[in-house]
């Protein structure tokens, strides 16, 4: 969303996480530097690891996680609105829908689009994802 990370890392995001109602993956989140996170998605059945870089953007007072695969030659970005869960050890991610066809050449244009449409029902996938912190 932002062309470069501008928000300091929220330390409460670091640690090991699992999606509620699924034990297929563990997500190990570490602080890469003051502004970037490293996310390793570990497949429990095979110990395969996919690594992502992530950072936070703020739009209309809402926090969004910008995620992209580290080793990709043509990276795709994934955007999630972050909300606190029912407890300190829970986190809700609302994936921005993949059905948005617009192409953005500047981060300012993407940010303006999010500001304009993020309150509409089509903007996020129907299923929010809840994660539970399982360790530091």
mmCIF file of C-alpha atoms in Angstrom:
data_model
loop_
_atom_site.group_PDB
_atom_site.id
_atom_site.type_symbol
_atom_site.label_atom_id
_atom_site.label_comp_id
_atom_site.label_asym_id
_atom_site.label_seq_id
_atom_site.Cartn_x
_atom_site.Cartn_y
_atom_site.Cartn_z
ATOM 1 C CA UNK A 1 0.000 0.000 0.000
ATOM 2 C CA UNK A 2 2.821 2.338 0.927
ATOM 3 C CA UNK A 3 5.762 2.251 -1.487
ATOM 4 C CA UNK A 4 8.061 1.691 1.492
ATOM 5 C CA UNK A 5 7.490 0.825 5.145
ATOM 6 C CA UNK A 6 6.653 3.885 7.246
ATOM 7 C CA UNK A 7 5.168 2.342 10.416
ATOM 8 C CA UNK A 8 7.385 0.875 13.119
ATOM 9 C CA UNK A 9 6.959 -2.853 13.727
ATOM 10 C CA UNK A 10 4.262 -3.750 16.243
ATOM 11 C CA UNK A 11 6.173 -6.128 18.553
ATOM 12 C CA UNK A 12 2.913 -7.875 19.540
ATOM 13 C CA UNK A 13 2.831 -9.422 16.045
ATOM 14 C CA UNK A 14 6.080 -11.338 16.539
ATOM 15 C CA UNK A 15 6.015 -14.950 17.658
ATOM 16 C CA UNK A 16 4.460 -18.214 16.497
ATOM 17 C CA UNK A 17 0.861 -18.203 15.253
ATOM 18 C CA UNK A 18 -1.651 -20.793 14.051
ATOM 19 C CA UNK A 19 -4.921 -20.217 12.265
ATOM 20 C CA UNK A 20 -7.886 -21.054 14.475
ATOM 21 C CA UNK A 21 -9.573 -24.313 13.383
ATOM 22 C CA UNK A 22 -6.535 -25.370 11.329
ATOM 23 C CA UNK A 23 -3.256 -26.908 12.394
ATOM 24 C CA UNK A 24 -1.790 -27.338 8.902
ATOM 25 C CA UNK A 25 0.663 -24.431 9.217
ATOM 26 C CA UNK A 26 2.642 -22.515 11.794
ATOM 27 C CA UNK A 27 3.499 -18.895 11.016
ATOM 28 C CA UNK A 28 6.742 -17.728 12.627
ATOM 29 C CA UNK A 29 6.909 -13.924 12.615
ATOM 30 C CA UNK A 30 10.138 -12.132 13.474
ATOM 31 C CA UNK A 31 11.266 -8.528 13.356
ATOM 32 C CA UNK A 32 13.559 -8.025 10.359
ATOM 33 C CA UNK A 33 14.318 -4.380 11.224
ATOM 34 C CA UNK A 34 12.449 -1.427 12.746
ATOM 35 C CA UNK A 35 9.909 -1.384 9.882
ATOM 36 C CA UNK A 36 9.791 -4.900 8.372
ATOM 37 C CA UNK A 37 8.637 -8.310 9.507
ATOM 38 C CA UNK A 38 9.750 -11.697 8.250
ATOM 39 C CA UNK A 39 7.052 -14.393 8.086
ATOM 40 C CA UNK A 40 7.874 -18.075 7.651
ATOM 41 C CA UNK A 41 4.883 -20.250 6.772
ATOM 42 C CA UNK A 42 5.825 -23.749 7.909
ATOM 43 C CA UNK A 43 3.837 -26.729 6.624
ATOM 44 C CA UNK A 44 3.544 -29.066 9.593
ATOM 45 C CA UNK A 45 3.254 -32.296 7.577
ATOM 46 C CA UNK A 46 6.442 -31.724 5.556
ATOM 47 C CA UNK A 47 8.339 -28.880 7.288
ATOM 48 C CA UNK A 48 8.331 -26.966 3.970
ATOM 49 C CA UNK A 49 8.911 -23.252 4.536
ATOM 50 C CA UNK A 50 7.682 -20.331 2.442
ATOM 51 C CA UNK A 51 9.161 -16.979 3.473
ATOM 52 C CA UNK A 52 7.478 -13.584 3.201
ATOM 53 C CA UNK A 53 8.409 -9.998 3.932
ATOM 54 C CA UNK A 54 5.707 -7.834 5.485
ATOM 55 C CA UNK A 55 5.132 -4.323 6.766
ATOM 56 C CA UNK A 56 2.268 -2.230 8.115
ATOM 57 C CA UNK A 57 0.437 0.601 6.348
ATOM 58 C CA UNK A 58 -2.261 2.759 7.915
ATOM 59 C CA UNK A 59 -5.293 3.883 5.891
ATOM 60 C CA UNK A 60 -8.259 5.690 7.497
ATOM 61 C CA UNK A 61 -6.844 4.755 10.908
ATOM 62 C CA UNK A 62 -6.926 1.023 10.044
ATOM 63 C CA UNK A 63 -3.767 -1.094 9.989
ATOM 64 C CA UNK A 64 -3.036 -3.173 6.896
ATOM 65 C CA UNK A 65 -0.420 -5.876 6.540
ATOM 66 C CA UNK A 66 1.427 -5.734 3.189
ATOM 67 C CA UNK A 67 2.819 -9.197 2.428
ATOM 68 C CA UNK A 68 4.992 -10.440 -0.439
ATOM 69 C CA UNK A 69 6.911 -13.658 -1.012
ATOM 70 C CA UNK A 70 10.668 -13.145 -0.507
ATOM 71 C CA UNK A 71 12.092 -15.454 -3.169
ATOM 72 C CA UNK A 72 9.713 -14.621 -6.017
ATOM 73 C CA UNK A 73 11.060 -13.128 -9.253
ATOM 74 C CA UNK A 74 7.711 -11.404 -9.906
ATOM 75 C CA UNK A 75 6.257 -10.910 -6.436
ATOM 76 C CA UNK A 76 2.553 -10.675 -5.779
ATOM 77 C CA UNK A 77 1.371 -8.586 -2.868
ATOM 78 C CA UNK A 78 -1.343 -9.613 -0.438
ATOM 79 C CA UNK A 79 -3.123 -7.108 1.767
ATOM 80 C CA UNK A 80 -4.866 -7.830 5.047
ATOM 81 C CA UNK A 81 -6.661 -5.499 7.401
ATOM 82 C CA UNK A 82 -5.460 -6.283 10.929
ATOM 83 C CA UNK A 83 -7.819 -6.252 13.894
ATOM 84 C CA UNK A 84 -7.140 -7.286 17.456
ATOM 85 C CA UNK A 85 -8.867 -10.495 18.513
ATOM 86 C CA UNK A 86 -10.924 -11.249 21.591
ATOM 87 C CA UNK A 87 -7.749 -11.660 23.659
ATOM 88 C CA UNK A 88 -4.148 -10.401 23.481
ATOM 89 C CA UNK A 89 -3.103 -13.712 21.934
ATOM 90 C CA UNK A 90 -5.617 -13.499 19.070
ATOM 91 C CA UNK A 91 -5.431 -11.603 15.813
ATOM 92 C CA UNK A 92 -7.966 -11.200 13.019
ATOM 93 C CA UNK A 93 -6.911 -10.726 9.411
ATOM 94 C CA UNK A 94 -9.426 -9.594 6.820
ATOM 95 C CA UNK A 95 -8.026 -10.372 3.358
ATOM 96 C CA UNK A 96 -8.584 -7.696 0.734
ATOM 97 C CA UNK A 97 -10.533 -9.418 -2.045
ATOM 98 C CA UNK A 98 -8.707 -10.732 -5.101
ATOM 99 C CA UNK A 99 -11.647 -9.533 -7.238
ATOM 100 C CA UNK A 100 -10.305 -5.998 -7.559
ATOM 101 C CA UNK A 101 -9.353 -5.587 -11.225
ATOM 102 C CA UNK A 102 -7.890 -2.090 -11.061
ATOM 103 C CA UNK A 103 -4.180 -1.707 -11.727
ATOM 104 C CA UNK A 104 -2.235 0.847 -9.708
ATOM 105 C CA UNK A 105 1.045 2.358 -10.855
ATOM 106 C CA UNK A 106 1.594 4.453 -7.724
ATOM 107 C CA UNK A 107 1.059 3.616 -4.089
ATOM 108 C CA UNK A 108 -0.821 6.913 -3.656
ATOM 109 C CA UNK A 109 -3.459 5.675 -6.126
ATOM 110 C CA UNK A 110 -3.850 2.360 -4.287
ATOM 111 C CA UNK A 111 -4.110 4.147 -0.951
ATOM 112 C CA UNK A 112 -6.793 6.505 -2.336
ATOM 113 C CA UNK A 113 -8.721 3.483 -3.658
ATOM 114 C CA UNK A 114 -8.596 1.827 -0.232
ATOM 115 C CA UNK A 115 -9.680 5.060 1.471
ATOM 116 C CA UNK A 116 -12.664 5.315 -0.881
ATOM 117 C CA UNK A 117 -13.857 1.687 -0.961
ATOM 118 C CA UNK A 118 -12.681 -0.113 2.198
ATOM 119 C CA UNK A 119 -16.017 0.433 3.975
ATOM 120 C CA UNK A 120 -17.978 -1.312 1.191
ATOM 121 C CA UNK A 121 -19.004 -4.953 1.539
ATOM 122 C CA UNK A 122 -17.142 -6.175 -1.564
ATOM 123 C CA UNK A 123 -13.745 -4.946 -0.391
ATOM 124 C CA UNK A 124 -12.816 -7.857 1.891
ATOM 125 C CA UNK A 125 -13.201 -11.606 1.485
ATOM 126 C CA UNK A 126 -16.231 -12.969 3.308
ATOM 127 C CA UNK A 127 -14.111 -15.135 5.591
ATOM 128 C CA UNK A 128 -11.970 -13.377 8.154
ATOM 129 C CA UNK A 129 -8.991 -15.341 9.392
ATOM 130 C CA UNK A 130 -8.376 -15.637 13.138
ATOM 131 C CA UNK A 131 -4.924 -16.541 14.400
ATOM 132 C CA UNK A 132 -3.872 -17.633 17.868
ATOM 133 C CA UNK A 133 -0.428 -16.925 19.245
ATOM 134 C CA UNK A 134 1.177 -20.195 20.298
ATOM 135 C CA UNK A 135 4.629 -18.982 21.349
ATOM 136 C CA UNK A 136 7.235 -16.236 21.304
#
